[in-house]
PDB file of C-alpha atoms in Angstrom:
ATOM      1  CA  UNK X  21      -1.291   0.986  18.790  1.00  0.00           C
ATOM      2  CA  UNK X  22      -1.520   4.424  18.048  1.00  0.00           C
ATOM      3  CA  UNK X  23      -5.087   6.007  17.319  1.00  0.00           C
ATOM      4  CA  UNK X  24      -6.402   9.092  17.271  1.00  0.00           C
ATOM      5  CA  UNK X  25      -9.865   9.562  17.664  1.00  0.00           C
ATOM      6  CA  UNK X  26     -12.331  12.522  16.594  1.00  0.00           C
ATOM      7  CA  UNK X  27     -15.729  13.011  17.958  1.00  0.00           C
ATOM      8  CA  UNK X  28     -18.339  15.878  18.073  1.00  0.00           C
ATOM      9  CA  UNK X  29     -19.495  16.379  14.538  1.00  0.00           C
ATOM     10  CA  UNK X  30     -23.234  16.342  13.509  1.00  0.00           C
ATOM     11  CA  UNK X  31     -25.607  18.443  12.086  1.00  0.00           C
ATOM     12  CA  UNK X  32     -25.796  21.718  12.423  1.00  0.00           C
ATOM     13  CA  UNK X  33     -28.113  24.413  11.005  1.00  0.00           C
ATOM     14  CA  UNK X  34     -26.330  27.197   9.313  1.00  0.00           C
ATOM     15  CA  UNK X  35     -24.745  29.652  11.723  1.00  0.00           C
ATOM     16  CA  UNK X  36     -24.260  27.566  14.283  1.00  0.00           C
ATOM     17  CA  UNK X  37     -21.440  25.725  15.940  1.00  0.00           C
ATOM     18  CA  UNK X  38     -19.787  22.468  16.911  1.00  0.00           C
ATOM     19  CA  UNK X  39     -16.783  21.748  18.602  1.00  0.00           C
ATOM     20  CA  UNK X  40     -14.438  18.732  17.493  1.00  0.00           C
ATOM     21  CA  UNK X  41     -12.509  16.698  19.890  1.00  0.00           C
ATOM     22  CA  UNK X  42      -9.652  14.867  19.164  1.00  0.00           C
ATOM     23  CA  UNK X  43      -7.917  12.257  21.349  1.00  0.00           C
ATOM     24  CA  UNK X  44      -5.169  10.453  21.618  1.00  0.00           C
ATOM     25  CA  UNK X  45      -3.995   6.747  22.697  1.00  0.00           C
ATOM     26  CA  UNK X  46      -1.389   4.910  22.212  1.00  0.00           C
ATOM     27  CA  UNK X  47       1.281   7.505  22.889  1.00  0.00           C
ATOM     28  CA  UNK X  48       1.353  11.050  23.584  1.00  0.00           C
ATOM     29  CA  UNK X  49       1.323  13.844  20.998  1.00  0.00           C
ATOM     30  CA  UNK X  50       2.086  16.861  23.222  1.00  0.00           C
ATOM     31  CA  UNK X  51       5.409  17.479  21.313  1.00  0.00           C
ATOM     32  CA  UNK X  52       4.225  17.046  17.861  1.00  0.00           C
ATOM     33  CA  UNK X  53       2.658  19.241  15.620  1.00  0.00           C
ATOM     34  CA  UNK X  54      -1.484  18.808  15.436  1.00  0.00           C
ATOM     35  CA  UNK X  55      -3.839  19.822  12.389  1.00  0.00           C
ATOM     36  CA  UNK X  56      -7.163  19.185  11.296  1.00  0.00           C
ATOM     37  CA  UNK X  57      -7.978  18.667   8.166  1.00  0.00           C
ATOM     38  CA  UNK X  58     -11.322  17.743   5.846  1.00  0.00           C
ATOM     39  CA  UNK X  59     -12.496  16.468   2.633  1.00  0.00           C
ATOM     40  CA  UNK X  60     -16.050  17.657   1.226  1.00  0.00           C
ATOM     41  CA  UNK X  61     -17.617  15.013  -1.430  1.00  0.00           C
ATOM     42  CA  UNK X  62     -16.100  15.012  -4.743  1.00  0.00           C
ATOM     43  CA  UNK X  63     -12.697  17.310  -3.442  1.00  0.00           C
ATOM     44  CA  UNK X  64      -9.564  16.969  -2.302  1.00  0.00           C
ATOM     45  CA  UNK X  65      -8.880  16.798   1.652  1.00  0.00           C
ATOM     46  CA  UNK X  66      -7.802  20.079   2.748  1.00  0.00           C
ATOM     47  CA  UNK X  67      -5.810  21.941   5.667  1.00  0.00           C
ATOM     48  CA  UNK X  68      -8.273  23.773   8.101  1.00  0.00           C
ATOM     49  CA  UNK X  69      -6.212  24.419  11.090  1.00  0.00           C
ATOM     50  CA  UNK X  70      -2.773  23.680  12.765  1.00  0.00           C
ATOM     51  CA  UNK X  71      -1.091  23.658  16.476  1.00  0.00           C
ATOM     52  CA  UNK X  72       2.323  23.994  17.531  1.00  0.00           C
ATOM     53  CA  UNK X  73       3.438  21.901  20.285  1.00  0.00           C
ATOM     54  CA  UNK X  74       3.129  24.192  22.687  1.00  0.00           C
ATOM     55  CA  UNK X  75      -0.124  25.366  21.651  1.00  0.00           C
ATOM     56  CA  UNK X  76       1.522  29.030  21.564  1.00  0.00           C
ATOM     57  CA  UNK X  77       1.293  28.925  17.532  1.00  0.00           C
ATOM     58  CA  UNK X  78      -1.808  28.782  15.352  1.00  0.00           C
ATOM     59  CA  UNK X  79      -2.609  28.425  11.672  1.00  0.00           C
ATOM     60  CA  UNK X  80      -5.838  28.368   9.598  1.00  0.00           C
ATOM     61  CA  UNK X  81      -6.775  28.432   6.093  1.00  0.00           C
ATOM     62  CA  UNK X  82      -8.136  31.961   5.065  1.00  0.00           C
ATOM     63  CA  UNK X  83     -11.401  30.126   4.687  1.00  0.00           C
ATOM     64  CA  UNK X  84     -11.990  29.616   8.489  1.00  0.00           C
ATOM     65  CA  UNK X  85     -10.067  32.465   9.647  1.00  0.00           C
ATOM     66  CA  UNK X  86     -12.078  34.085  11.965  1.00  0.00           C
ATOM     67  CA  UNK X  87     -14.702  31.404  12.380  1.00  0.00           C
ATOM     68  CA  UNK X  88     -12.811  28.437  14.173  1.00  0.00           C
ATOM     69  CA  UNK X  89     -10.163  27.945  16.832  1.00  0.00           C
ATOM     70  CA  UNK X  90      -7.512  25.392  17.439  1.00  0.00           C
ATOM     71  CA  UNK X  91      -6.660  24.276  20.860  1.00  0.00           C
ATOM     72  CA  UNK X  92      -4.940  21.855  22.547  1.00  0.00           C
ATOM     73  CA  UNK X  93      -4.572  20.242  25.893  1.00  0.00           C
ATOM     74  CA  UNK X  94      -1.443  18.505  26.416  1.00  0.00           C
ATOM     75  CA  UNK X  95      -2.453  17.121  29.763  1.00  0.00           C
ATOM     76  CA  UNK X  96      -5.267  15.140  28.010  1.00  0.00           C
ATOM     77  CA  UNK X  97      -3.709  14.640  24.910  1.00  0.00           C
ATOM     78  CA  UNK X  98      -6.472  16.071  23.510  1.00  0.00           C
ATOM     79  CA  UNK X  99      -6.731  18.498  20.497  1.00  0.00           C
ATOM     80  CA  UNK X 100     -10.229  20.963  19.559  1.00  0.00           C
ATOM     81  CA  UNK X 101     -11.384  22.540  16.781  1.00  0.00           C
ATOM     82  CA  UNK X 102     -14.451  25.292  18.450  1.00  0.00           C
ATOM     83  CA  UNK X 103     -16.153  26.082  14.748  1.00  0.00           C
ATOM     84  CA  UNK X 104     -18.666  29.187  15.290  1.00  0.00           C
ATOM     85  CA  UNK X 105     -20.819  30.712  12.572  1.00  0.00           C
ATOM     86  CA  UNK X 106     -20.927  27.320  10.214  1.00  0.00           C
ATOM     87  CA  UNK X 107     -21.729  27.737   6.757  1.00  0.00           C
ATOM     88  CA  UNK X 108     -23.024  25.296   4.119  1.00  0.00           C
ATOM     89  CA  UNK X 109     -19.552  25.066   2.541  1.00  0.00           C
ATOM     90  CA  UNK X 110     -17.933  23.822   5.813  1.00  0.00           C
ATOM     91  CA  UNK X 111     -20.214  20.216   5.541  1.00  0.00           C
ATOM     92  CA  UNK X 112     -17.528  17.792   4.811  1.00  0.00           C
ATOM     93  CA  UNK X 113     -15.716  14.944   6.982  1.00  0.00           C
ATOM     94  CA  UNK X 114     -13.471  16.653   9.410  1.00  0.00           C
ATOM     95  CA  UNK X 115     -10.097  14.727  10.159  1.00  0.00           C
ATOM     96  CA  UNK X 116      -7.385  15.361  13.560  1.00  0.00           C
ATOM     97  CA  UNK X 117      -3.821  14.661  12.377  1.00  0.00           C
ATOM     98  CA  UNK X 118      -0.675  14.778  14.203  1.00  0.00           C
ATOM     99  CA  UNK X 119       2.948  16.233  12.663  1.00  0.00           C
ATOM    100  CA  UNK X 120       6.312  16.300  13.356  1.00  0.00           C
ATOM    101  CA  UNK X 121       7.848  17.018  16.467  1.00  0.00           C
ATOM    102  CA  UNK X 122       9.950  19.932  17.757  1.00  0.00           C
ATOM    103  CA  UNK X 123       9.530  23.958  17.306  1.00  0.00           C
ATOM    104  CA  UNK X 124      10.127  23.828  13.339  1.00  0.00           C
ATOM    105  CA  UNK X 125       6.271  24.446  11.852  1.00  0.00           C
ATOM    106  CA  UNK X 126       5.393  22.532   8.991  1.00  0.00           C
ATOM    107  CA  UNK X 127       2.293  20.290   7.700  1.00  0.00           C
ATOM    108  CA  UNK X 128       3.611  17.008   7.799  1.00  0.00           C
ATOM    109  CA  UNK X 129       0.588  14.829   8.934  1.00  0.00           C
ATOM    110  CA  UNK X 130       1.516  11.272  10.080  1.00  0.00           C
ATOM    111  CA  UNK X 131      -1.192   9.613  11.861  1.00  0.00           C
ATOM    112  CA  UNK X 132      -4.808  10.322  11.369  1.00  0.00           C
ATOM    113  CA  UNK X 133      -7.780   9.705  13.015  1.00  0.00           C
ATOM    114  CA  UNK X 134     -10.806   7.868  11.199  1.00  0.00           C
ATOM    115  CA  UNK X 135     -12.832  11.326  10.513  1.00  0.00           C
ATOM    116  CA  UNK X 136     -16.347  12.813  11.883  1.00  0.00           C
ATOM    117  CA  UNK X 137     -18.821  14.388   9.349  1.00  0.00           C
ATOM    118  CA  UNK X 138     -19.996  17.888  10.013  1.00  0.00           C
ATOM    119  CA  UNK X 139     -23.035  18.591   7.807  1.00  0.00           C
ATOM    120  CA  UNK X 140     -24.349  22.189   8.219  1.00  0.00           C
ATOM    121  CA  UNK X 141     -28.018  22.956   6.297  1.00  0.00           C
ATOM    122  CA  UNK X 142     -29.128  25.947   5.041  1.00  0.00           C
TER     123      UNK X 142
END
């Protein structure tokens, strides 16, 4: 069975950080495409961040840019999501996703992981 599990979130005053975790069992991920994703109450889920295979590719929404960091480590099957300088907006369930494999880029999420809330107060 194939699971992907995030941990890591909490609450966090504003300006502060958190770092996600995201792990994998059930089979390995390090050729696929990873993302993160979240949904704040009352919106859509949205793209945050995104991780080639190789980890040598990186991709954020212009609303994090700046502020967070994707990272992976293949070895662990493990993906990360390092948020600095947190802002009330950011408070919303954070989700790890894995994509396609191969070099082609796209965001093509196919498993997902159950979610973590990160709440950040003002």
């Amino acid at each position: 069975q194939v699971q992907l599990v995030e941990s890591g979130g909490g609450l966090v005053q504003a300006g502060g950080s958190l770092r996600l975790s995201c792990a994998a069992s059930g089979r390995t991920f390090s050729s696929n495409a990873m993302y993160w994703f979240r949904q704040a109450p009352g919106k859509e889920r949205e793209f945050v961040a995104g991780i080639s295979w190789s980890g040598g590719n990186t991709y954020y929404a212009e609303s994090v840019k700046g502020r967070f960091t994707i990272s992976r480590d293949n070895a662990k099957n493990t993906v990360y999501l390092q948020m600095n300088s947190l802002k009330p907006e950011d408070t919303a369930v954070y989700y790890c996703a894995a994509g396609p494999s191969g070099s082609r880029w796209s965001v093509a999420p196919s498993y997902w992981g159950q979610g973590t809330q990160v709440t950040v107060s003002s």
